[in-house]
GROMACS .gro file of C-alpha atoms in nm:
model
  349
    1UNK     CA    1  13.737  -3.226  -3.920
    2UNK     CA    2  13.540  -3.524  -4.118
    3UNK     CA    3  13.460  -3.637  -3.783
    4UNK     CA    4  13.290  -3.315  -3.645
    5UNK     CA    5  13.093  -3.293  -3.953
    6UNK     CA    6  12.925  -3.630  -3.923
    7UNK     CA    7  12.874  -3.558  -3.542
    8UNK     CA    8  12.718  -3.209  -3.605
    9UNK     CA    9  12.492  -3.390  -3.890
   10UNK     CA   10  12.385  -3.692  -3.633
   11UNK     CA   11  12.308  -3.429  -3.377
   12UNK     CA   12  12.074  -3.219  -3.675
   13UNK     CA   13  11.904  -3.557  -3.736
   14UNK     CA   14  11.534  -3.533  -3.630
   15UNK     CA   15  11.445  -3.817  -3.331
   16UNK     CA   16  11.153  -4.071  -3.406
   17UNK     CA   17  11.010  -4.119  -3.098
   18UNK     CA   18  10.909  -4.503  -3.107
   19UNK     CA   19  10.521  -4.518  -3.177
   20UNK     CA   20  10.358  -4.764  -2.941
   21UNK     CA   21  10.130  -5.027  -3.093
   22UNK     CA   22   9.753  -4.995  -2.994
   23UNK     CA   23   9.582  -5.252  -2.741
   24UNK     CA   24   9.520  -5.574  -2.865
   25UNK     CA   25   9.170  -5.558  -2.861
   26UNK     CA   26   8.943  -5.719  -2.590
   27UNK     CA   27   8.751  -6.055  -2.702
   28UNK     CA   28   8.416  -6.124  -2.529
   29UNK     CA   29   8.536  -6.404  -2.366
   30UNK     CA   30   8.880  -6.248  -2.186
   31UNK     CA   31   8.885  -6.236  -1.788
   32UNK     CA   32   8.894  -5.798  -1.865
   33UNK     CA   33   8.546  -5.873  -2.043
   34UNK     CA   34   8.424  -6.131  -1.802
   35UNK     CA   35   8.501  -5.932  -1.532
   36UNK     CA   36   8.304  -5.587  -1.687
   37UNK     CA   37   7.953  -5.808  -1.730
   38UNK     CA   38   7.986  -5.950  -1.400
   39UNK     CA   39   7.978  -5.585  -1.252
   40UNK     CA   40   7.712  -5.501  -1.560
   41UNK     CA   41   7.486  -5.787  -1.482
   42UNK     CA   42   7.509  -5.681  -1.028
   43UNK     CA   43   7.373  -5.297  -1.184
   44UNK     CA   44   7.106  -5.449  -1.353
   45UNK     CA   45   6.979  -5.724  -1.114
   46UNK     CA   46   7.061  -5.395  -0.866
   47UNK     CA   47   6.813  -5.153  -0.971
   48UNK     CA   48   6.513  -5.423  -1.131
   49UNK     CA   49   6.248  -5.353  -0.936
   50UNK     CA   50   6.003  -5.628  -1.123
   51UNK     CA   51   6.023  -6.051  -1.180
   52UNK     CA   52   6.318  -6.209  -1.191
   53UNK     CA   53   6.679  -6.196  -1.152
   54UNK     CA   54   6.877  -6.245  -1.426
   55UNK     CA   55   7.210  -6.396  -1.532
   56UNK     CA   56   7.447  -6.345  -1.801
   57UNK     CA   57   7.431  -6.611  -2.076
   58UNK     CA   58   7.679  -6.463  -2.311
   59UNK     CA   59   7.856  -6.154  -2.435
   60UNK     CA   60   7.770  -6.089  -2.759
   61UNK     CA   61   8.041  -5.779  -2.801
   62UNK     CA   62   8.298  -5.499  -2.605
   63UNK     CA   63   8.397  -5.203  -2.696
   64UNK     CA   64   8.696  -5.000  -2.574
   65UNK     CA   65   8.739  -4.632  -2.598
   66UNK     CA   66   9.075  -4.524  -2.400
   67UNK     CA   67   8.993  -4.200  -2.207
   68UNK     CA   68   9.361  -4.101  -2.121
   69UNK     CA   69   9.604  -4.277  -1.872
   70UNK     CA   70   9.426  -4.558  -1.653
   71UNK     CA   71   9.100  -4.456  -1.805
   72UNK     CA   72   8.836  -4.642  -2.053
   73UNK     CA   73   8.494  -4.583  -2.186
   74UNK     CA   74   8.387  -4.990  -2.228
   75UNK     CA   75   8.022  -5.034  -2.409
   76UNK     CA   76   7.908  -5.423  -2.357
   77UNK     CA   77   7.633  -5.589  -2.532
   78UNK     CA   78   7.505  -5.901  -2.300
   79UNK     CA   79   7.248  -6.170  -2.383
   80UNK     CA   80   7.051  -6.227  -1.996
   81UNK     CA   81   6.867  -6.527  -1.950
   82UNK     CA   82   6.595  -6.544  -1.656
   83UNK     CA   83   6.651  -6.711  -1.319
   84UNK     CA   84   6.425  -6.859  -1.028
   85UNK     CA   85   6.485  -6.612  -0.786
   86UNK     CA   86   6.317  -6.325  -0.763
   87UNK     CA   87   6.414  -5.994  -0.763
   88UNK     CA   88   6.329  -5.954  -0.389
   89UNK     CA   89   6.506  -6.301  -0.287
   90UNK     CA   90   6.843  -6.218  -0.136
   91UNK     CA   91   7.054  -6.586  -0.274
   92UNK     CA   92   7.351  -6.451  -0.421
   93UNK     CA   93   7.293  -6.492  -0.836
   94UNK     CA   94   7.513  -6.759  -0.805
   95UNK     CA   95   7.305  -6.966  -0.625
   96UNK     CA   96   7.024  -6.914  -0.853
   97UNK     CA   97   6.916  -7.153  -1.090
   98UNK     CA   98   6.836  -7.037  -1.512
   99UNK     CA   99   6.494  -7.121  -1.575
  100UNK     CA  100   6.535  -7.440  -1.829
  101UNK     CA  101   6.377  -7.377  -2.252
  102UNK     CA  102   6.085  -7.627  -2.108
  103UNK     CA  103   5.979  -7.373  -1.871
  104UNK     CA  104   5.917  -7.127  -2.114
  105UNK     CA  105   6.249  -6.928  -2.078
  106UNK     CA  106   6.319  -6.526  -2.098
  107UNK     CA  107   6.580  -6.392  -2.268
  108UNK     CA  108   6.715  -6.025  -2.168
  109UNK     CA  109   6.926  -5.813  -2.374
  110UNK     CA  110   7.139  -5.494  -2.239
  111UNK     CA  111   7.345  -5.265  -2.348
  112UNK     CA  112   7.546  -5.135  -2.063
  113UNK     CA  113   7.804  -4.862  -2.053
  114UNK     CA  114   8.106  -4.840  -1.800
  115UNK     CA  115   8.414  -4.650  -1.707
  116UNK     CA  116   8.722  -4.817  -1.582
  117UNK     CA  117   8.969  -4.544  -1.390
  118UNK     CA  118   9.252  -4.677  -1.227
  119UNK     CA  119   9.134  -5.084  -1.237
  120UNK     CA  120   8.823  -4.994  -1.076
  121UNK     CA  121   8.463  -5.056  -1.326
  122UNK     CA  122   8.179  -4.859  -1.261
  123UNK     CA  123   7.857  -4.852  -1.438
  124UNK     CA  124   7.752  -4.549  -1.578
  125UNK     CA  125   7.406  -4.647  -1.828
  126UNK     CA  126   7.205  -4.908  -1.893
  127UNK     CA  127   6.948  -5.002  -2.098
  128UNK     CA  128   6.767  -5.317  -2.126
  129UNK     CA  129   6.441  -5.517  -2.219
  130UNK     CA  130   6.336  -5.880  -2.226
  131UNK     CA  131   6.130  -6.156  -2.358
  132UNK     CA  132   5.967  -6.471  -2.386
  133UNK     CA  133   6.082  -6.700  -2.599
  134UNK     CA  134   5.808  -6.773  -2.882
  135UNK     CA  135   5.507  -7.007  -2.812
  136UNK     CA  136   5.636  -7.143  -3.120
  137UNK     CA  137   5.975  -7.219  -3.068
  138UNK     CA  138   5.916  -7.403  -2.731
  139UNK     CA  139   5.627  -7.582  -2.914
  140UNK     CA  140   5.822  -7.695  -3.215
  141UNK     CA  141   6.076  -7.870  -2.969
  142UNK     CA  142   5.858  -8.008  -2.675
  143UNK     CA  143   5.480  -7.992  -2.805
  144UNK     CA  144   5.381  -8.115  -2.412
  145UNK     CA  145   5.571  -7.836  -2.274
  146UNK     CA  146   5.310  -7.577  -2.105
  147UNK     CA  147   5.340  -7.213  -2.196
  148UNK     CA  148   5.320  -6.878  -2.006
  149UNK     CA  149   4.978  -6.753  -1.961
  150UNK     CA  150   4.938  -6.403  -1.946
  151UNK     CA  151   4.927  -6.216  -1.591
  152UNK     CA  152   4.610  -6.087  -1.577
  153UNK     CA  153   4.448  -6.400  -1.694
  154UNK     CA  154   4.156  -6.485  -1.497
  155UNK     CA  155   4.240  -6.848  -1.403
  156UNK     CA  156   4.540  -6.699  -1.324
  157UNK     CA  157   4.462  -6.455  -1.082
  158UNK     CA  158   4.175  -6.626  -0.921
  159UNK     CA  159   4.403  -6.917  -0.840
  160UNK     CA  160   4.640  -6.624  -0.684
  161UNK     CA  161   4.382  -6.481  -0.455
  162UNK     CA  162   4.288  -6.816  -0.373
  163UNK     CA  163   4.649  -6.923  -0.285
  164UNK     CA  164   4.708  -6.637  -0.050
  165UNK     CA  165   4.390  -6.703   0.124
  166UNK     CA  166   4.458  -7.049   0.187
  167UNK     CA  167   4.826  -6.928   0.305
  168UNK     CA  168   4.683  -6.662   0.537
  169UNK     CA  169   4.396  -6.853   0.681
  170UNK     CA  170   4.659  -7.108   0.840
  171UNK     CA  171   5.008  -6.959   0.877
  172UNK     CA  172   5.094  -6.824   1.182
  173UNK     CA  173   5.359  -6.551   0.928
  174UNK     CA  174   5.189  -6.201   0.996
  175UNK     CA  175   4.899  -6.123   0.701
  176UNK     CA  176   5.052  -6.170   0.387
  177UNK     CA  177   4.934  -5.865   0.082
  178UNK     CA  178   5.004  -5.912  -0.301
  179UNK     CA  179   5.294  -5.727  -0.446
  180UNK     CA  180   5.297  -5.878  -0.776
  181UNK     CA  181   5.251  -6.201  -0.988
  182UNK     CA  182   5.576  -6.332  -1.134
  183UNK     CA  183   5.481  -6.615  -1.362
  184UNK     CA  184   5.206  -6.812  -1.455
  185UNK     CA  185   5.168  -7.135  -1.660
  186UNK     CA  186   4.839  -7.320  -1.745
  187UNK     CA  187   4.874  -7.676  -1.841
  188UNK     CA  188   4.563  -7.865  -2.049
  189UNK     CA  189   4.664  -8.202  -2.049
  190UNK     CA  190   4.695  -8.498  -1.939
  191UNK     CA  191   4.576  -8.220  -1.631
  192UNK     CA  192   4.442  -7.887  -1.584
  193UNK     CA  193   4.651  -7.718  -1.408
  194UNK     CA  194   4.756  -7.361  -1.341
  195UNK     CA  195   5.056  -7.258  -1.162
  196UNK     CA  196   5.169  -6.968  -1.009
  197UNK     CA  197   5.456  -6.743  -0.862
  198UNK     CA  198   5.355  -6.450  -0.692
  199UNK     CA  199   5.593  -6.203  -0.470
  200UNK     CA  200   5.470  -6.047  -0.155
  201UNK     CA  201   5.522  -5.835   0.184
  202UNK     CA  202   5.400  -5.897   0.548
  203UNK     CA  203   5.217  -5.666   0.699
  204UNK     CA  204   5.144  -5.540   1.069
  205UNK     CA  205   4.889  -5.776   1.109
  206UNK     CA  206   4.828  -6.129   1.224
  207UNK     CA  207   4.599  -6.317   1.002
  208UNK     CA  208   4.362  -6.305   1.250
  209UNK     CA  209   4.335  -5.971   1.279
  210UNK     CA  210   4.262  -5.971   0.921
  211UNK     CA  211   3.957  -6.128   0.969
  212UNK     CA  212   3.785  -5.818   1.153
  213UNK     CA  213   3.905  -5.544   0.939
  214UNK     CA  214   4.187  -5.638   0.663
  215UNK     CA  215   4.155  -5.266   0.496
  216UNK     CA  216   4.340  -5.150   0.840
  217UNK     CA  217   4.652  -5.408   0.763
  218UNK     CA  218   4.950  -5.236   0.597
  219UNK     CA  219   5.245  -5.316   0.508
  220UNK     CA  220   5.532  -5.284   0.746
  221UNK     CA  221   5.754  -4.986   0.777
  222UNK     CA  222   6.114  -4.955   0.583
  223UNK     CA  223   6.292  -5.081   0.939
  224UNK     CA  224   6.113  -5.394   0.929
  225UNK     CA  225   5.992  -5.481   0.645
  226UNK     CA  226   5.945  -5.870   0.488
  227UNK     CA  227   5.908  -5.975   0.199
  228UNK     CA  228   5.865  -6.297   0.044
  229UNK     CA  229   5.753  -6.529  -0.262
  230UNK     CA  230   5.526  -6.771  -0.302
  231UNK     CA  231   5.436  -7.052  -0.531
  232UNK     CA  232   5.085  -7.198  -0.566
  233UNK     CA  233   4.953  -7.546  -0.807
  234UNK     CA  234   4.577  -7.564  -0.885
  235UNK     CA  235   4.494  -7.922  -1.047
  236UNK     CA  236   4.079  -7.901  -1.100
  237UNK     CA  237   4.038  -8.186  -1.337
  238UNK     CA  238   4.005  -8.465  -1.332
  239UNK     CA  239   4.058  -8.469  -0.986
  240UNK     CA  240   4.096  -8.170  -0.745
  241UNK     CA  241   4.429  -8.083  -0.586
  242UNK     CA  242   4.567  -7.757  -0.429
  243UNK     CA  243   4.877  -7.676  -0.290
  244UNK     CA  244   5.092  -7.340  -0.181
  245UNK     CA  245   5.403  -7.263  -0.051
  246UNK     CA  246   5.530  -6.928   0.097
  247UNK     CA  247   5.842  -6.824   0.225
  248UNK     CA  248   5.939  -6.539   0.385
  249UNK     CA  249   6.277  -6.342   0.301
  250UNK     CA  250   6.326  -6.148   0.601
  251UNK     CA  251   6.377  -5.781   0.675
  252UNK     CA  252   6.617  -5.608   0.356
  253UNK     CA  253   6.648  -5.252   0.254
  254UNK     CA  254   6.442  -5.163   0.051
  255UNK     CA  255   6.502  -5.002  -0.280
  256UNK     CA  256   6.493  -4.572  -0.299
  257UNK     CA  257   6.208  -4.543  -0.500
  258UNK     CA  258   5.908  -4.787  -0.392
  259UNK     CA  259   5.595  -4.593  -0.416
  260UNK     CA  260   5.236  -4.778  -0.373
  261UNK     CA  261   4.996  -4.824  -0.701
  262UNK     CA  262   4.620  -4.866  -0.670
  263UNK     CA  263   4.447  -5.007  -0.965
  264UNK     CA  264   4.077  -5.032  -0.990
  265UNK     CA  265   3.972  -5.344  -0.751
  266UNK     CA  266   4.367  -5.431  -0.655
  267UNK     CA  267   4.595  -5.253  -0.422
  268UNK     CA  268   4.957  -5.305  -0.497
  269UNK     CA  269   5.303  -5.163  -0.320
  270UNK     CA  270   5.564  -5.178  -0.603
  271UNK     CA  271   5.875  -5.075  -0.616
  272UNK     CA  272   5.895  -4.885  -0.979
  273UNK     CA  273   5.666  -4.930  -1.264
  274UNK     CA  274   5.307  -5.043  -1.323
  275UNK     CA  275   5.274  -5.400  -1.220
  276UNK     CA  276   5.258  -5.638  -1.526
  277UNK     CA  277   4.939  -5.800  -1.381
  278UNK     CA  278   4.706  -5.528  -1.491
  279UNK     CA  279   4.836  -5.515  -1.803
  280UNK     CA  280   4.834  -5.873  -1.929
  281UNK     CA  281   5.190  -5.950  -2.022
  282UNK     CA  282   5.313  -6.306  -1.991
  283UNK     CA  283   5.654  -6.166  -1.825
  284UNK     CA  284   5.791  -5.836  -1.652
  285UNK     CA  285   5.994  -5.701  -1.910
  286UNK     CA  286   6.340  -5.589  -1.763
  287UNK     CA  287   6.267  -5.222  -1.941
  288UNK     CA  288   6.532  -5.112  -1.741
  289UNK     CA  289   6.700  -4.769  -1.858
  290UNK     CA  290   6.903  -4.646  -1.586
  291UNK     CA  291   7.188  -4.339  -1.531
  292UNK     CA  292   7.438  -4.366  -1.264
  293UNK     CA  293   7.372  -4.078  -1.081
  294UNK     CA  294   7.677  -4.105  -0.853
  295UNK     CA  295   7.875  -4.181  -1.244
  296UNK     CA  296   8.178  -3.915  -1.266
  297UNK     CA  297   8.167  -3.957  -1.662
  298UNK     CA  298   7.994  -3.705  -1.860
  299UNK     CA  299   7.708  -3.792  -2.085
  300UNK     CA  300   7.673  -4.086  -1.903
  301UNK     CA  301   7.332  -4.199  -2.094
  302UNK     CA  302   7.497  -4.162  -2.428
  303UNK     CA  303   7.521  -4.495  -2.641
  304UNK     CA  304   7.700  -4.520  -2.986
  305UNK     CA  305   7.481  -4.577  -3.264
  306UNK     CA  306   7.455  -4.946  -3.360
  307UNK     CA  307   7.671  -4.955  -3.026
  308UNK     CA  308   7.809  -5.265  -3.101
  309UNK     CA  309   7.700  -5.466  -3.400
  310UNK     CA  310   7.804  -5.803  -3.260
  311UNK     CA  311   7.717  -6.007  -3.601
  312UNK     CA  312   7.897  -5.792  -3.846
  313UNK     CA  313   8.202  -5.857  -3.569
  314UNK     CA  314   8.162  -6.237  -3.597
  315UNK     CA  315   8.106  -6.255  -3.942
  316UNK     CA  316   8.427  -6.076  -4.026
  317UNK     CA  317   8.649  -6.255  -3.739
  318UNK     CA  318   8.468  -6.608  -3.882
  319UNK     CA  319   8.606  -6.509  -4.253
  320UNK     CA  320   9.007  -6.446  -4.088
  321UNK     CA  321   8.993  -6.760  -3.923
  322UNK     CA  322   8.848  -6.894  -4.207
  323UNK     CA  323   9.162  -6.740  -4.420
  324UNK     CA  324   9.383  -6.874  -4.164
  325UNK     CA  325   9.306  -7.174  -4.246
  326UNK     CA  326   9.411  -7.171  -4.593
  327UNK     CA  327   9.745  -7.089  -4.480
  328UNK     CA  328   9.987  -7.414  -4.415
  329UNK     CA  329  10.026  -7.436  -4.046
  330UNK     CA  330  10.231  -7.667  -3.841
  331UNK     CA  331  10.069  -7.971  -3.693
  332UNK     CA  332   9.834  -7.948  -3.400
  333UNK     CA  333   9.766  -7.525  -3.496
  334UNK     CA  334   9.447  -7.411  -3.354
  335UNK     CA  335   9.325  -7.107  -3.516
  336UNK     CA  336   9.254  -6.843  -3.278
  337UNK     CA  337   8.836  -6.848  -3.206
  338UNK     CA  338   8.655  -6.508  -3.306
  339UNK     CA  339   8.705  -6.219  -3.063
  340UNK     CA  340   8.291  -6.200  -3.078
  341UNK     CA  341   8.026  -6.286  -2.985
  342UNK     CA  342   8.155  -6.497  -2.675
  343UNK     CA  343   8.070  -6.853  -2.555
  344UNK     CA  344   7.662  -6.945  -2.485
  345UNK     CA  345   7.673  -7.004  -2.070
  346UNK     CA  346   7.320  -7.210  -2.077
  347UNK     CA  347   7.140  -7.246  -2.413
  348UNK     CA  348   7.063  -7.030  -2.696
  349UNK     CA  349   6.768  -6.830  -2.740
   0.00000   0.00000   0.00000
């Protein structure tokens, strides 16, 4: 009878269904996170339309928001630092080179939002800007370094004109029209010189038919159209010296929203926004807010406020390690390194 009792009682007990312990959560410098800015930083060299590619040069903080089974909301905050390769150049971003702090370097900063269902990431938002590093900063660190000049500076632009003149005038390429000026640096000393990077498109002329009538030239249609990038040195004292080089990329498809922009004395085909050369900025600034429209996830545009906060993160992981280490540990213990930001790729900026 006892027995029945205590099995009636064990069967009246409530069950505690085991509660499972939450994710460990991601650090910016695990493959999962890795893996997210690669796919982040493909979006946003994807739909630039202006300067430069960029690549990543740290993650500065993630942030996981579980969606249900097989499903996650990830926000990533990602330090960019400028490349050689233009946005129009087709070498894989691994290929290109990060512009070096003596060459005036750009820094880019993004906040990105994804959605990974079933192992597969997908982009949903973006937002992004850039900038120079300060005149000051380079300065204080390598006084003979030169520094960017602004795009619509007159030295600047009449060396540009002057470069694709000399270009057209011997090249056998077809006619050769100015999509936009990259970058521009004007050196004082021990030379004066003034260097430039300029992208641009064939068109459906020769350069000899330029000659006669070079309003008639356009530039080529979607199915074959080339575009390129040039570079161009102008040394005028003490002694004279010119020289340009242009190569072209070849036909690519082109991006769904190139329109053409006149501006008073300058006709431009952009893809996107106002060119930065009529508006005197020393860079293109990434400005790059972008929705998925293809993005399954509602609200795709929607960013948490202070998203991230990367340095409150650090600070706080910095003071547990820091605790950690009061603790006796056995010989050779290596405290575990803060979860955020991640490791600097390049330099800092």
């Amino acid at each position: 009878m006892k027995a029945l009792v205590a099995l009636i009682l064990l069967v009246q007990l409530p069950i505690h269904k085991a509660i499972p312990a939450p994710p460990t959560p991601l650090g910016c410098d695990d493959p999962e996170s890795e893996a997210a800015a690669e796919v982040a930083v493909s979006y946003i060299n994807g739909h630039s339309h202006h300067g430069y590619k960029f690549a990543l040069n740290r993650i500065e903080n993630i942030r996981v928001l579980p969606q249900g089974s097989n499903n996650d909301i990830i926000f990533l905050e990602l330090d960019l630092l400028e490349t050689t390769c233009h946005i129009l150049n087709p070498t894989p971003l691994a290929n290109c080179t990060v512009r070096s702090f003596t060459q005036h370097a750009v820094k880019g900063d993004c906040d990105v939002k994804l959605q990974k269902l079933d192992g597969k990431l997908t982009v949903l938002a973006s937002k992004c800007h850039s900038r120079a590093d300060s005149s000051e900063d380079v300065l204080r660190l390598c006084p003979d370094c030169p520094l960017l000049a602004s795009l619509n500076n007159t030295e600047v632009l009449s060396t540009v004109t002057a470069a694709l003149n000399e270009h057209n005038s011997k090249s056998a390429d077809p006619y050769l029209r100015l999509l936009e000026i990259g970058r521009a640096i004007i050196q004082y000393h021990p030379a004066h010189t003034v260097s430039v990077e300029f992208a641009v498109a064939a068109t459906n002329c020769s350069a000899e038919e330029a000659k006669d009538n070079v309003e008639a030239c356009q530039l080529l249609p979607d199915n074959q159209s080339n575009f390129g990038f040039c570079t161009a040195t102008k040394v005028t004292q003490p002694s004279q010296h010119f020289r340009v080089d242009c190569q072209l990329y070849g036909h690519q498809v082109p991006t769904p929203d190139v329109r053409s922009i006149s501006t008073p004395g300058v006709t431009y085909s952009q893809p996107g926004l106002v060119p930065g050369v009529v508006q005197g900025f020393t860079n293109h600034n990434l400005r790059l807010s972008h929705n998925n429209p293809v993005a399954s996830e509602s609200s795709s545009s929607e960013f948490p406020n202070s998203m991230l906060s990367a340095k409150p993160v650090a600070k706080t992981a910095v003071a547990q390690v820091a605790q950690h280490d009061k603790v006796p540990h056995p010989v050779g213990f290596v405290p575990p390194p803060p979860p955020c930001p991640g490791k600097i790729r390049h330099f800092e900026l």
